[in-house]
Coordinates of C-alpha atoms in Angstrom, one line a residue:
Chain A
N1 CA 4.5 36.3 19.3
A2 CA 2.3 33.4 17.8
G3 CA 4.9 32.1 15.5
V4 CA 3.5 29.6 12.9
T5 CA 0.2 28.6 13.2
Q6 CA -1.3 25.3 11.8
T7 CA -4.6 24.6 11.6
P8 CA -6.8 22.0 11.9
K9 CA -4.7 19.8 13.7
F10 CA -6.9 17.0 13.1
Q11 CA -8.7 15.9 10.0
V12 CA -10.2 12.7 8.6
L13 CA -10.9 12.8 4.8
K14 CA -12.9 10.4 2.6
T15 CA -11.1 9.7 -0.7
G16 CA -12.1 12.7 -3.2
Q17 CA -12.3 15.1 -1.0
S18 CA -10.9 18.0 -1.1
M19 CA -9.4 20.7 1.8
T20 CA -6.9 23.3 2.6
L21 CA -4.3 22.8 5.6
Q22 CA -4.0 26.4 7.0
C23 CA -0.6 27.9 8.0
A24 CA -0.1 31.4 9.1
Q25 CA 3.3 33.0 10.7
D26 CA 3.5 36.7 12.3
M27 CA 7.2 37.0 12.1
N28 CA 7.1 38.2 8.5
H29 CA 9.2 35.5 6.9
E30 CA 9.8 35.5 3.7
Y31 CA 10.2 31.9 3.2
M32 CA 7.4 29.1 4.0
S33 CA 7.1 25.8 3.2
W34 CA 5.4 22.6 3.8
Y35 CA 6.9 18.9 4.5
R36 CA 5.1 15.9 5.2
Q37 CA 6.2 13.5 7.6
D38 CA 6.0 9.6 7.2
P39 CA 7.3 6.8 9.3
G40 CA 10.7 5.9 8.0
M41 CA 10.9 8.6 5.5
G42 CA 11.8 11.7 7.3
L43 CA 10.7 15.3 6.2
R44 CA 10.0 15.7 2.5
L45 CA 9.1 19.1 0.9
I46 CA 5.9 19.5 -0.8
H47 CA 6.0 23.3 -2.0
Y48 CA 7.8 25.9 -0.9
S49 CA 7.6 29.9 -1.2
V50 CA 10.1 32.8 -1.1
G51 CA 8.1 35.3 -1.1
A52 CA 4.6 36.7 -1.6
G53 CA 3.3 35.5 -5.1
I54 CA 5.8 33.1 -5.5
T55 CA 5.7 29.2 -5.3
D56 CA 8.0 26.3 -6.2
Q57 CA 7.6 22.5 -6.1
G58 CA 9.3 20.5 -3.6
E59 CA 10.5 16.9 -4.0
V60 CA 6.6 15.9 -3.3
P61 CA 4.1 18.3 -4.9
N62 CA 2.3 15.6 -6.8
G63 CA -1.9 16.2 -5.3
Y64 CA -1.2 19.6 -3.7
N65 CA -1.5 23.1 -4.7
V66 CA -0.3 26.3 -2.8
S67 CA -0.6 30.1 -3.3
R68 CA 1.1 32.8 -1.0
S69 CA -0.8 35.8 -1.6
T70 CA 0.3 37.7 1.5
T71 CA 3.9 37.3 3.2
E72 CA 2.0 36.0 6.1
D73 CA -0.2 33.3 5.0
F74 CA 0.4 29.7 2.8
P75 CA -2.5 27.5 2.7
L76 CA -1.7 23.9 0.8
R77 CA -4.6 22.3 -0.7
L78 CA -5.4 19.0 -1.4
L79 CA -7.3 18.7 -4.2
S80 CA -8.5 15.5 -4.5
A81 CA -7.8 13.3 -1.2
A82 CA -6.4 9.8 -1.7
P83 CA -5.1 7.4 1.0
S84 CA -1.7 7.7 0.0
Q85 CA -1.7 11.2 1.4
T86 CA -2.4 10.0 5.3
S87 CA 0.3 11.9 7.0
V88 CA 1.3 14.4 9.3
Y89 CA 1.8 18.0 7.9
F90 CA 4.0 20.3 8.9
C91 CA 4.5 23.9 8.1
A92 CA 7.7 25.9 8.3
S93 CA 9.2 29.3 7.5
S94 CA 12.4 31.0 8.0
P95 CA 13.7 34.7 7.7
V96 CA 15.4 34.5 4.5
T97 CA 15.6 32.3 1.4
G98 CA 18.9 30.8 -0.6
T99 CA 21.3 30.5 2.0
G100 CA 19.6 28.4 4.9
S101 CA 21.5 30.4 7.3
Y102 CA 18.5 30.9 9.6
G103 CA 16.5 27.6 10.6
Y104 CA 13.3 26.9 10.5
T105 CA 10.2 27.9 13.0
F106 CA 7.8 24.9 12.2
G107 CA 4.3 24.6 13.1
S108 CA 2.9 22.8 15.4
G109 CA 1.8 20.3 12.8
T110 CA -1.4 18.6 11.5
R111 CA -2.6 14.6 11.5
L112 CA -4.5 13.8 8.4
T113 CA -6.1 11.2 7.1
V114 CA -7.9 9.7 4.5
V115 CA -9.9 7.1 4.8
Chain B
I1 CA 17.3 15.9 -4.3
L2 CA 19.7 15.7 -1.9
N3 CA 20.5 12.4 0.2
V4 CA 20.8 13.8 3.5
E5 CA 21.6 10.0 6.0
Q6 CA 21.7 9.8 9.9
S7 CA 23.3 7.2 12.1
P8 CA 22.5 5.7 13.8
Q9 CA 19.1 5.2 13.3
S10 CA 18.2 4.8 17.1
L11 CA 20.1 4.8 20.3
H12 CA 19.8 4.2 23.9
V13 CA 22.0 5.9 26.8
Q14 CA 22.6 5.4 30.3
E15 CA 22.0 8.4 32.0
G16 CA 25.5 10.7 32.1
D17 CA 26.8 9.4 28.9
S18 CA 28.1 11.2 26.8
T19 CA 26.9 10.1 23.1
N20 CA 27.3 11.8 19.0
F21 CA 25.9 10.8 16.2
T22 CA 26.3 11.8 12.6
C23 CA 24.8 13.5 9.5
S24 CA 26.1 12.9 6.2
F25 CA 25.8 15.0 2.9
P26 CA 27.0 15.9 -0.6
S27 CA 29.7 18.2 -0.2
S28 CA 29.3 19.6 -3.9
N29 CA 27.0 23.1 -3.9
F30 CA 26.7 23.2 0.2
Y31 CA 24.9 25.8 1.6
A32 CA 24.6 25.0 5.1
L33 CA 23.5 22.4 7.3
H34 CA 21.0 22.5 10.5
W35 CA 20.3 20.4 13.3
Y36 CA 16.8 20.3 15.0
R37 CA 15.7 18.6 18.4
W38 CA 12.1 16.7 17.8
E39 CA 10.6 15.7 21.0
T40 CA 7.4 14.0 20.3
A41 CA 4.2 15.4 19.8
K42 CA 6.1 18.4 19.6
S43 CA 7.5 20.4 16.4
P44 CA 10.8 20.1 15.4
E45 CA 13.3 23.0 16.8
A46 CA 16.4 24.5 15.6
L47 CA 19.5 23.6 17.3
F48 CA 22.6 25.2 15.2
V49 CA 23.0 26.3 12.0
M50 CA 26.2 26.0 10.4
T51 CA 27.7 27.1 6.9
L52 CA 30.8 26.9 6.9
N53 CA 34.2 24.3 6.5
G54 CA 35.4 24.1 10.2
D55 CA 32.2 25.8 12.2
E56 CA 32.0 24.0 15.3
K57 CA 28.8 25.6 17.2
K58 CA 27.4 24.6 21.1
K59 CA 24.4 25.0 23.3
G60 CA 25.3 24.0 26.7
R61 CA 25.9 20.5 27.1
I62 CA 25.2 20.0 22.9
S63 CA 27.6 20.7 20.4
A64 CA 27.8 20.3 16.7
T65 CA 30.9 20.1 14.1
L66 CA 31.0 20.6 10.1
N67 CA 33.1 19.2 7.3
T68 CA 32.0 20.6 4.5
K69 CA 35.0 19.0 1.9
E70 CA 34.0 15.7 3.2
G71 CA 30.4 15.8 3.6
Y72 CA 29.6 15.0 7.2
S73 CA 29.0 17.0 10.7
Y74 CA 28.6 15.8 14.3
L75 CA 26.6 16.4 16.5
Y76 CA 27.6 15.8 20.8
I77 CA 25.8 15.2 23.9
K78 CA 28.2 15.7 27.1
G79 CA 26.7 14.0 30.3
S80 CA 23.3 12.9 28.5
Q81 CA 19.9 13.6 30.9
P82 CA 16.5 12.3 30.6
E83 CA 15.6 15.6 28.7
D84 CA 17.6 15.0 26.3
S85 CA 15.4 12.1 25.0
A86 CA 14.1 13.1 21.5
T87 CA 15.0 12.8 17.7
Y88 CA 17.5 14.9 16.2
L89 CA 17.5 15.4 12.4
C90 CA 20.2 17.5 10.5
A91 CA 19.0 18.8 7.0
S92 CA 21.0 20.4 4.2
N93 CA 19.9 22.5 1.5
T94 CA 20.7 22.9 -2.2
G95 CA 19.3 26.9 -2.9
N96 CA 15.7 26.9 -1.5
Q97 CA 15.0 23.6 -1.0
F98 CA 16.2 21.8 2.9
Y99 CA 16.5 18.0 2.5
F100 CA 15.9 16.5 5.9
G101 CA 17.6 13.2 7.0
T102 CA 15.5 10.8 9.0
G103 CA 16.9 11.6 12.3
T104 CA 18.2 9.8 15.2
S105 CA 16.3 8.8 17.9
L106 CA 18.1 9.3 21.4
T107 CA 16.7 7.6 24.7
V108 CA 18.1 8.5 27.9
I109 CA 17.8 5.7 30.2
P110 CA 17.3 7.1 33.8

């Protein structure tokens, strides 16, 4: 059972470039989300999805797009990378939505540097 | 946005000491409170999920309590071991959005 798989693990981008961070889970979880982790800021929610075809914004959505065409996949797109998007990105999933009665399963993270 | 706060920010204890830290969160519209353990170079792992006022959960030497009326949760570690060294995160949600505290970094000195 692979759990939550994130790729790539490391990436360096130039300002203005675009890229997609991949996230896939094989646990049939309804809920998937993207967080970024910055020093002193903790984990901040970027976007989340409560099921295939449904996405919504979190706390810090600007500069990022998401889609959820299947239950398994939830890619995060950086449209035009900026140095402020240098961060560690985590994808997380959960079996159900709304109540929070299940813990998250996290991916291993993607360390992104924008120069 | 929920304001989830954790204290202390960091903690150093001797092996064998017991310790505890605090997570505070808004008590209105409460759904759930999660605790995660996050070791360096790894991903956060869920420790406890608590939803009811007065909940107490235990896993080995680690336990947690929840007070939803006053908006706080305590995490206790009994007889700390070096392998307990990690950052401990708490998170609370409003509907589908979970908000994390900045964590308590625990270092257990052998």
